[in-house]
Amino acid sequence: MEDQAEKGFDNTGEDDFDIRELFFRYLRYWYLFAITIVLCVTGAYLYNRYSHSMYLVSSKILVQDEKKSPAGAEMLKELDIFKDAGIVENEIEIIHSRPVISKALDKLKFDITYFEIGDVKTSEIYGNKIPFRVFYDSLSQRNNAILFKLFFKQNGQIELNFNEQKLTIKYNELVQTPFGSFTIVPNLGFNQKLFLSDDYTDRNYMFLPKSKDALVEQFYGAFKVSAINKLATVIELSIVTEVPEKGKDFLDQVTNVYIQNGIDQKNEMAANTLDFIKERLKFVSVDLENIESEVEEYKITKGIADISEEAKYLLEAAKEYDFELAKINMELAYVDEIDKNLSHQEFKAPVIGGLVDPALEKLVGELYNLEALNINYKNTVKIDNPLKVIIEQQLVSTKNNIRENVTAIKQSLDTRQKLIKNKLSGFENEIKKVPTFERDLVGIERQKKIKENLFLYLLQKQEESAIALASTVSDNKIIEPAIFSDEPIKPVKFRAYLIAFVIGILIPALFLFFKELFNDKIISKTVIEKSAKAPILGLVGQSDDESVIAVHTKARTAISEEFRSIRTNLQFMGIGVKDKTMLITSSVSGEGKTFISINLALTFAISGKKTVVLEMDLRKPKLTKNIENFNPIGISNYLIGMATAEEIITPSTINEHLSFISSGPIPPNPAELLMTEKLKELILHLREKFDIVIIDSPPIGLVTDSLIIAEHVDTSIYIIRQNKTPKIYLSMIADIYQKKKMKNLSIIFNGINKRLGGYGYGYGYGYGYGYGYYSEDKKKENSFYKKTLKLFSRT
């Protein structure tokens, strides 16, 4: 016999994942996908409709960070008397601190939260959306867990419910409760006439008092502060809130408090500077008055109107050195003041621009910032908090740097002082040559000039500090006030619907996937192609008829056409021409061997072929029970020599070309009987008498009878039934086929349910079309469900 692969049978299984086959297989369960998608999308609608919309509110602040200042900024900052620069990381911590939040909340009056009670959800309201206001004495401080519900009636009365208690009150009436007293007053920004009219239905509200500490903690957790990126010195403030207007007011107020804190800090530094300068002016002013009196008294006593030109020259020449020496003495006093303040618990040193080294002024400014940050942390975090520890370490480091800087400046000033004194000694020698009475006057005049110049210098610094104090602006600027978009960040309606749609697909897909994964029965034709290796001879759908006979002479059903297609494939293989015998077996009982045997035999008989069907399952015969003229004498009688071949052949009443041979009485040793030469003789006799010999054999997965019989036949057909044959038998079929234990083995996939699929996407299309094409099937497909299924099958 020619190889079956050369006769038009394709045994190539797809090793790769076939998405189209999967699609058409799952499409059979379209109703599951439709149900879950509808349910999930409905859930998404309810989620979008009744969940609280949350909005993102944000603002931006530009921080002047000296570490990240652009080129040329240093030159401009020399013009600023304070030269203060903030560090972005520290400024973030200052903004996101409880003291700043607390100050902002003090100005906003968020201690009462108002809600509107709806049929499904309760939403927070704010501003002029609130029809009333609550004024209290100490209500919010005493309890943070009591909700007060208000139900406004048409007659102007208000029903108040709290803590399982109920009161009837009115507007502007003092209400006494165990948790404090308060008054409900109308909000003039709300349309009270409309609110109290019968047409206004939403009149159920509640309010929740909160203590200051609880309120601070609430906003501290919701409030976020972060740098835009590492290269910029822009800080972004943000908060996610149900009421964007409330979030906007909060961020704007926090920004204002932060900016004002910066201004207050600079004002404090300016005030300390003014105090220091005024104190120095006081001493210089007293000294100047005393010297002027001394000059006047000396001139009167000595009778001198003025000093000589030579003395004037010497006095003018020493003037600059005298003034420089006086400045050095003041600078020494200034650094001593800074050094002394380092040991104080609160640092309040003056900052006089241009007086000493700029590096010292920068360190002093940084110390002020760190002191402010440390004060914030003292009241907000635990002692061992990592951020607080870092700030304290920075404080110690900055103070040590200031001390080192002060020491270096003192040494530099001492050196300059000695140098100037050496230069002044030459002038003093020349002054000694002036007459005694005039020399004394020159000395007094020198002291007067020194004090005058120093006095003028201090007056100038005082004016500069006063101007700076009056016109103090923050180094940090608001570059974007708090804003929010009209669309909430959650729920995002489109995203919710998209996720619901995906979940609606995934749920049934996963269900079907795991159902198939844990199902040990064969469902798909593709699985057979990949694992069994043997060619598929044909596919037979599930019959709706109770009768075992599905093929009739003039039948136009799809199942009849399927058997005709199998007959044609067998004829291509040589059955009916030179090959006459075929064996039909399966893995287990109930897979349809008898059904296939009878109807396949009928198909050949209808075409005019003399056909005989042998009931070779000697252990559990079923075939002849389905025919009318049952013959009790059968194969077992023949094999033991108790009957001839002609005696066991029974013509069928169904078709004149069809005959049956029953199994006969059940023998005790069927395997031994089948191994005798009598079986071979019987099959040879039948080959001569009939055109087609079909043997209905026992399941090969249970007994070995079929393998014994297979030695005497030309072709073997293995029946696999959808959702019945276990997958474990596929490897056995592959072994039988590859080792040629049965001649010309091929497979019929039986009992295919349209809802389970199994045909594969190619065959499924034709099959779906076919059921609508054949007239007898069309009469059966009259239900709405079947019409819908047919539509999807075509798709």
PDB file of N, CA and C in Angstrom, residues 426-498:
ATOM      1  N   GLY A 426      55.923 106.861  61.837  1.00  0.00           N
ATOM      2  CA  GLY A 426      56.719 107.878  61.133  1.00  0.00           C
ATOM      3  C   GLY A 426      56.088 109.241  61.232  1.00  0.00           C
ATOM      4  N   PHE A 427      54.769 109.307  61.067  1.00  0.00           N
ATOM      5  CA  PHE A 427      54.078 110.588  61.185  1.00  0.00           C
ATOM      6  C   PHE A 427      54.133 111.107  62.616  1.00  0.00           C
ATOM      7  N   GLU A 428      54.054 110.193  63.551  1.00  0.00           N
ATOM      8  CA  GLU A 428      54.091 110.613  64.954  1.00  0.00           C
ATOM      9  C   GLU A 428      55.466 111.219  65.314  1.00  0.00           C
ATOM     10  N   ASN A 429      56.535 110.691  64.712  1.00  0.00           N
ATOM     11  CA  ASN A 429      57.875 111.283  64.921  1.00  0.00           C
ATOM     12  C   ASN A 429      57.947 112.708  64.389  1.00  0.00           C
ATOM     13  N   GLU A 430      57.316 112.926  63.240  1.00  0.00           N
ATOM     14  CA  GLU A 430      57.300 114.278  62.669  1.00  0.00           C
ATOM     15  C   GLU A 430      56.475 115.218  63.532  1.00  0.00           C
ATOM     16  N   ILE A 431      55.410 114.690  64.083  1.00  0.00           N
ATOM     17  CA  ILE A 431      54.542 115.527  64.923  1.00  0.00           C
ATOM     18  C   ILE A 431      55.280 115.959  66.188  1.00  0.00           C
ATOM     19  N   LYS A 432      56.203 115.106  66.642  1.00  0.00           N
ATOM     20  CA  LYS A 432      56.954 115.436  67.855  1.00  0.00           C
ATOM     21  C   LYS A 432      57.830 116.687  67.656  1.00  0.00           C
ATOM     22  N   LYS A 433      58.163 116.998  66.396  1.00  0.00           N
ATOM     23  CA  LYS A 433      59.005 118.159  66.109  1.00  0.00           C
ATOM     24  C   LYS A 433      58.211 119.458  66.171  1.00  0.00           C
ATOM     25  N   VAL A 434      56.899 119.351  66.149  1.00  0.00           N
ATOM     26  CA  VAL A 434      56.039 120.546  66.237  1.00  0.00           C
ATOM     27  C   VAL A 434      56.109 121.056  67.675  1.00  0.00           C
ATOM     28  N   PRO A 435      56.003 122.384  67.880  1.00  0.00           N
ATOM     29  CA  PRO A 435      56.041 122.938  69.239  1.00  0.00           C
ATOM     30  C   PRO A 435      55.051 122.224  70.149  1.00  0.00           C
ATOM     31  N   THR A 436      55.391 122.167  71.424  1.00  0.00           N
ATOM     32  CA  THR A 436      54.642 121.344  72.392  1.00  0.00           C
ATOM     33  C   THR A 436      53.169 121.686  72.425  1.00  0.00           C
ATOM     34  N   PHE A 437      52.863 122.996  72.577  1.00  0.00           N
ATOM     35  CA  PHE A 437      51.455 123.371  72.723  1.00  0.00           C
ATOM     36  C   PHE A 437      50.678 123.027  71.445  1.00  0.00           C
ATOM     37  N   GLU A 438      51.362 123.145  70.283  1.00  0.00           N
ATOM     38  CA  GLU A 438      50.684 122.855  69.015  1.00  0.00           C
ATOM     39  C   GLU A 438      50.585 121.332  68.798  1.00  0.00           C
ATOM     40  N   ARG A 439      51.627 120.593  69.287  1.00  0.00           N
ATOM     41  CA  ARG A 439      51.617 119.132  69.144  1.00  0.00           C
ATOM     42  C   ARG A 439      50.451 118.501  69.904  1.00  0.00           C
ATOM     43  N   ASP A 440      50.196 119.034  71.082  1.00  0.00           N
ATOM     44  CA  ASP A 440      49.064 118.507  71.850  1.00  0.00           C
ATOM     45  C   ASP A 440      47.746 118.743  71.123  1.00  0.00           C
ATOM     46  N   LEU A 441      47.650 119.917  70.499  1.00  0.00           N
ATOM     47  CA  LEU A 441      46.429 120.230  69.764  1.00  0.00           C
ATOM     48  C   LEU A 441      46.257 119.302  68.545  1.00  0.00           C
ATOM     49  N   VAL A 442      47.356 119.018  67.874  1.00  0.00           N
ATOM     50  CA  VAL A 442      47.307 118.096  66.721  1.00  0.00           C
ATOM     51  C   VAL A 442      46.821 116.716  67.175  1.00  0.00           C
ATOM     52  N   GLY A 443      47.284 116.278  68.344  1.00  0.00           N
ATOM     53  CA  GLY A 443      46.843 114.972  68.846  1.00  0.00           C
ATOM     54  C   GLY A 443      45.356 114.931  69.109  1.00  0.00           C
ATOM     55  N   ILE A 444      44.883 116.035  69.688  1.00  0.00           N
ATOM     56  CA  ILE A 444      43.439 116.086  69.962  1.00  0.00           C
ATOM     57  C   ILE A 444      42.647 116.133  68.666  1.00  0.00           C
ATOM     58  N   GLU A 445      43.139 116.910  67.695  1.00  0.00           N
ATOM     59  CA  GLU A 445      42.470 117.017  66.402  1.00  0.00           C
ATOM     60  C   GLU A 445      42.453 115.656  65.675  1.00  0.00           C
ATOM     61  N   ARG A 446      43.543 114.900  65.841  1.00  0.00           N
ATOM     62  CA  ARG A 446      43.594 113.559  65.226  1.00  0.00           C
ATOM     63  C   ARG A 446      42.479 112.670  65.771  1.00  0.00           C
ATOM     64  N   GLN A 447      42.314 112.674  67.071  1.00  0.00           N
ATOM     65  CA  GLN A 447      41.258 111.863  67.674  1.00  0.00           C
ATOM     66  C   GLN A 447      39.880 112.313  67.213  1.00  0.00           C
ATOM     67  N   LYS A 448      39.750 113.641  67.059  1.00  0.00           N
ATOM     68  CA  LYS A 448      38.467 114.173  66.591  1.00  0.00           C
ATOM     69  C   LYS A 448      38.158 113.706  65.171  1.00  0.00           C
ATOM     70  N   LYS A 449      39.163 113.771  64.274  1.00  0.00           N
ATOM     71  CA  LYS A 449      38.979 113.350  62.885  1.00  0.00           C
ATOM     72  C   LYS A 449      38.631 111.856  62.811  1.00  0.00           C
ATOM     73  N   ILE A 450      39.320 111.056  63.643  1.00  0.00           N
ATOM     74  CA  ILE A 450      39.047 109.608  63.648  1.00  0.00           C
ATOM     75  C   ILE A 450      37.598 109.356  64.020  1.00  0.00           C
ATOM     76  N   LYS A 451      37.144 109.967  65.098  1.00  0.00           N
ATOM     77  CA  LYS A 451      35.776 109.753  65.566  1.00  0.00           C
ATOM     78  C   LYS A 451      34.756 110.268  64.568  1.00  0.00           C
ATOM     79  N   GLU A 452      35.064 111.419  63.923  1.00  0.00           N
ATOM     80  CA  GLU A 452      34.139 111.976  62.930  1.00  0.00           C
ATOM     81  C   GLU A 452      33.977 111.018  61.741  1.00  0.00           C
ATOM     82  N   ASN A 453      35.115 110.532  61.239  1.00  0.00           N
ATOM     83  CA  ASN A 453      35.050 109.615  60.097  1.00  0.00           C
ATOM     84  C   ASN A 453      34.328 108.311  60.462  1.00  0.00           C
ATOM     85  N   LEU A 454      34.626 107.790  61.641  1.00  0.00           N
ATOM     86  CA  LEU A 454      33.984 106.562  62.067  1.00  0.00           C
ATOM     87  C   LEU A 454      32.493 106.782  62.283  1.00  0.00           C
ATOM     88  N   PHE A 455      32.165 107.945  62.827  1.00  0.00           N
ATOM     89  CA  PHE A 455      30.756 108.274  63.048  1.00  0.00           C
ATOM     90  C   PHE A 455      30.005 108.344  61.726  1.00  0.00           C
ATOM     91  N   LEU A 456      30.608 109.004  60.729  1.00  0.00           N
ATOM     92  CA  LEU A 456      29.984 109.109  59.410  1.00  0.00           C
ATOM     93  C   LEU A 456      29.854 107.727  58.748  1.00  0.00           C
ATOM     94  N   TYR A 457      30.864 106.890  58.934  1.00  0.00           N
ATOM     95  CA  TYR A 457      30.839 105.553  58.350  1.00  0.00           C
ATOM     96  C   TYR A 457      29.708 104.712  58.954  1.00  0.00           C
ATOM     97  N   LEU A 458      29.560 104.808  60.281  1.00  0.00           N
ATOM     98  CA  LEU A 458      28.493 104.068  60.946  1.00  0.00           C
ATOM     99  C   LEU A 458      27.112 104.605  60.570  1.00  0.00           C
ATOM    100  N   LEU A 459      27.013 105.914  60.404  1.00  0.00           N
ATOM    101  CA  LEU A 459      25.744 106.498  59.951  1.00  0.00           C
ATOM    102  C   LEU A 459      25.362 105.966  58.567  1.00  0.00           C
ATOM    103  N   GLN A 460      26.387 105.855  57.711  1.00  0.00           N
ATOM    104  CA  GLN A 460      26.130 105.329  56.366  1.00  0.00           C
ATOM    105  C   GLN A 460      25.624 103.882  56.436  1.00  0.00           C
ATOM    106  N   LYS A 461      26.269 103.040  57.254  1.00  0.00           N
ATOM    107  CA  LYS A 461      25.842 101.661  57.398  1.00  0.00           C
ATOM    108  C   LYS A 461      24.463 101.556  58.029  1.00  0.00           C
ATOM    109  N   GLN A 462      24.191 102.498  58.942  1.00  0.00           N
ATOM    110  CA  GLN A 462      22.873 102.509  59.581  1.00  0.00           C
ATOM    111  C   GLN A 462      21.786 102.797  58.549  1.00  0.00           C
ATOM    112  N   GLU A 463      22.050 103.759  57.665  1.00  0.00           N
ATOM    113  CA  GLU A 463      21.074 104.090  56.635  1.00  0.00           C
ATOM    114  C   GLU A 463      20.881 102.922  55.666  1.00  0.00           C
ATOM    115  N   GLU A 464      22.001 102.282  55.317  1.00  0.00           N
ATOM    116  CA  GLU A 464      21.899 101.134  54.413  1.00  0.00           C
ATOM    117  C   GLU A 464      21.062 100.023  55.029  1.00  0.00           C
ATOM    118  N   SER A 465      21.299  99.750  56.303  1.00  0.00           N
ATOM    119  CA  SER A 465      20.531  98.701  56.985  1.00  0.00           C
ATOM    120  C   SER A 465      19.070  99.085  57.128  1.00  0.00           C
ATOM    121  N   ALA A 466      18.800 100.342  57.411  1.00  0.00           N
ATOM    122  CA  ALA A 466      17.421 100.825  57.557  1.00  0.00           C
ATOM    123  C   ALA A 466      16.672 100.712  56.226  1.00  0.00           C
ATOM    124  N   ILE A 467      17.370 101.097  55.151  1.00  0.00           N
ATOM    125  CA  ILE A 467      16.747 100.983  53.820  1.00  0.00           C
ATOM    126  C   ILE A 467      16.477  99.520  53.475  1.00  0.00           C
ATOM    127  N   ALA A 468      17.465  98.660  53.779  1.00  0.00           N
ATOM    128  CA  ALA A 468      17.281  97.229  53.504  1.00  0.00           C
ATOM    129  C   ALA A 468      16.133  96.664  54.311  1.00  0.00           C
ATOM    130  N   LEU A 469      16.004  97.110  55.570  1.00  0.00           N
ATOM    131  CA  LEU A 469      14.929  96.620  56.423  1.00  0.00           C
ATOM    132  C   LEU A 469      13.574  97.062  55.891  1.00  0.00           C
ATOM    133  N   ALA A 470      13.512  98.291  55.370  1.00  0.00           N
ATOM    134  CA  ALA A 470      12.247  98.832  54.878  1.00  0.00           C
ATOM    135  C   ALA A 470      11.857  98.221  53.535  1.00  0.00           C
ATOM    136  N   SER A 471      12.853  97.762  52.783  1.00  0.00           N
ATOM    137  CA  SER A 471      12.566  97.247  51.436  1.00  0.00           C
ATOM    138  C   SER A 471      12.969  95.788  51.288  1.00  0.00           C
ATOM    139  N   THR A 472      12.856  95.027  52.374  1.00  0.00           N
ATOM    140  CA  THR A 472      13.271  93.625  52.323  1.00  0.00           C
ATOM    141  C   THR A 472      12.339  92.820  51.433  1.00  0.00           C
ATOM    142  N   VAL A 473      12.923  92.088  50.519  1.00  0.00           N
ATOM    143  CA  VAL A 473      12.180  91.148  49.680  1.00  0.00           C
ATOM    144  C   VAL A 473      12.841  89.787  49.804  1.00  0.00           C
ATOM    145  N   SER A 474      12.069  88.765  49.559  1.00  0.00           N
ATOM    146  CA  SER A 474      12.597  87.402  49.679  1.00  0.00           C
ATOM    147  C   SER A 474      13.438  87.056  48.462  1.00  0.00           C
ATOM    148  N   ASP A 475      14.501  86.295  48.699  1.00  0.00           N
ATOM    149  CA  ASP A 475      15.280  85.781  47.575  1.00  0.00           C
ATOM    150  C   ASP A 475      14.467  84.777  46.762  1.00  0.00           C
ATOM    151  N   ASN A 476      13.514  84.129  47.413  1.00  0.00           N
ATOM    152  CA  ASN A 476      12.711  83.099  46.756  1.00  0.00           C
ATOM    153  C   ASN A 476      11.451  83.735  46.189  1.00  0.00           C
ATOM    154  N   LYS A 477      11.064  83.303  44.987  1.00  0.00           N
ATOM    155  CA  LYS A 477       9.960  83.944  44.282  1.00  0.00           C
ATOM    156  C   LYS A 477       8.949  82.894  43.836  1.00  0.00           C
ATOM    157  N   ILE A 478       7.678  83.301  43.839  1.00  0.00           N
ATOM    158  CA  ILE A 478       6.610  82.441  43.323  1.00  0.00           C
ATOM    159  C   ILE A 478       6.598  82.591  41.804  1.00  0.00           C
ATOM    160  N   ILE A 479       6.886  81.521  41.091  1.00  0.00           N
ATOM    161  CA  ILE A 479       6.884  81.601  39.634  1.00  0.00           C
ATOM    162  C   ILE A 479       5.602  81.019  39.032  1.00  0.00           C
ATOM    163  N   GLU A 480       4.837  80.303  39.861  1.00  0.00           N
ATOM    164  CA  GLU A 480       3.559  79.782  39.374  1.00  0.00           C
ATOM    165  C   GLU A 480       2.629  79.567  40.562  1.00  0.00           C
ATOM    166  N   PRO A 481       1.600  80.411  40.710  1.00  0.00           N
ATOM    167  CA  PRO A 481       0.649  80.217  41.811  1.00  0.00           C
ATOM    168  C   PRO A 481      -0.064  78.873  41.670  1.00  0.00           C
ATOM    169  N   ALA A 482      -0.766  78.471  42.710  1.00  0.00           N
ATOM    170  CA  ALA A 482      -1.443  77.175  42.708  1.00  0.00           C
ATOM    171  C   ALA A 482      -2.480  77.113  41.599  1.00  0.00           C
ATOM    172  N   ILE A 483      -2.427  76.046  40.802  1.00  0.00           N
ATOM    173  CA  ILE A 483      -3.375  75.829  39.713  1.00  0.00           C
ATOM    174  C   ILE A 483      -3.826  74.374  39.735  1.00  0.00           C
ATOM    175  N   PHE A 484      -4.950  74.119  39.087  1.00  0.00           N
ATOM    176  CA  PHE A 484      -5.436  72.739  38.947  1.00  0.00           C
ATOM    177  C   PHE A 484      -6.222  72.658  37.653  1.00  0.00           C
ATOM    178  N   SER A 485      -6.255  71.469  37.084  1.00  0.00           N
ATOM    179  CA  SER A 485      -6.987  71.265  35.836  1.00  0.00           C
ATOM    180  C   SER A 485      -8.442  70.927  36.138  1.00  0.00           C
ATOM    181  N   ASP A 486      -9.275  71.077  35.135  1.00  0.00           N
ATOM    182  CA  ASP A 486     -10.694  70.757  35.311  1.00  0.00           C
ATOM    183  C   ASP A 486     -10.936  69.252  35.365  1.00  0.00           C
ATOM    184  N   GLU A 487     -10.003  68.478  34.807  1.00  0.00           N
ATOM    185  CA  GLU A 487     -10.160  67.031  34.789  1.00  0.00           C
ATOM    186  C   GLU A 487      -9.485  66.409  36.011  1.00  0.00           C
ATOM    187  N   PRO A 488     -10.144  65.507  36.711  1.00  0.00           N
ATOM    188  CA  PRO A 488      -9.526  64.862  37.881  1.00  0.00           C
ATOM    189  C   PRO A 488      -8.428  63.888  37.462  1.00  0.00           C
ATOM    190  N   ILE A 489      -7.476  63.652  38.362  1.00  0.00           N
ATOM    191  CA  ILE A 489      -6.439  62.666  38.075  1.00  0.00           C
ATOM    192  C   ILE A 489      -6.943  61.254  38.354  1.00  0.00           C
ATOM    193  N   LYS A 490      -7.981  61.153  39.160  1.00  0.00           N
ATOM    194  CA  LYS A 490      -8.659  59.878  39.350  1.00  0.00           C
ATOM    195  C   LYS A 490     -10.076  60.144  39.870  1.00  0.00           C
ATOM    196  N   PRO A 491     -11.064  59.405  39.435  1.00  0.00           N
ATOM    197  CA  PRO A 491     -10.882  58.373  38.411  1.00  0.00           C
ATOM    198  C   PRO A 491     -10.754  58.985  37.015  1.00  0.00           C
ATOM    199  N   VAL A 492      -9.899  58.379  36.168  1.00  0.00           N
ATOM    200  CA  VAL A 492      -9.809  58.755  34.759  1.00  0.00           C
ATOM    201  C   VAL A 492     -10.813  57.878  34.020  1.00  0.00           C
ATOM    202  N   LYS A 493     -11.868  58.493  33.526  1.00  0.00           N
ATOM    203  CA  LYS A 493     -12.998  57.723  33.009  1.00  0.00           C
ATOM    204  C   LYS A 493     -12.587  56.782  31.882  1.00  0.00           C
ATOM    205  N   PHE A 494     -11.844  57.315  30.919  1.00  0.00           N
ATOM    206  CA  PHE A 494     -11.468  56.473  29.781  1.00  0.00           C
ATOM    207  C   PHE A 494     -10.615  55.304  30.242  1.00  0.00           C
ATOM    208  N   ARG A 495      -9.664  55.586  31.139  1.00  0.00           N
ATOM    209  CA  ARG A 495      -8.796  54.515  31.632  1.00  0.00           C
ATOM    210  C   ARG A 495      -9.594  53.469  32.408  1.00  0.00           C
ATOM    211  N   ALA A 496     -10.585  53.935  33.186  1.00  0.00           N
ATOM    212  CA  ALA A 496     -11.414  52.989  33.938  1.00  0.00           C
ATOM    213  C   ALA A 496     -12.195  52.079  32.991  1.00  0.00           C
ATOM    214  N   TYR A 497     -12.749  52.675  31.922  1.00  0.00           N
ATOM    215  CA  TYR A 497     -13.482  51.858  30.953  1.00  0.00           C
ATOM    216  C   TYR A 497     -12.541  50.903  30.220  1.00  0.00           C
ATOM    217  N   LEU A 498     -11.345  51.392  29.892  1.00  0.00           N
ATOM    218  CA  LEU A 498     -10.379  50.541  29.186  1.00  0.00           C
ATOM    219  C   LEU A 498      -9.957  49.363  30.057  1.00  0.00           C
TER     220      LEU A 498
END
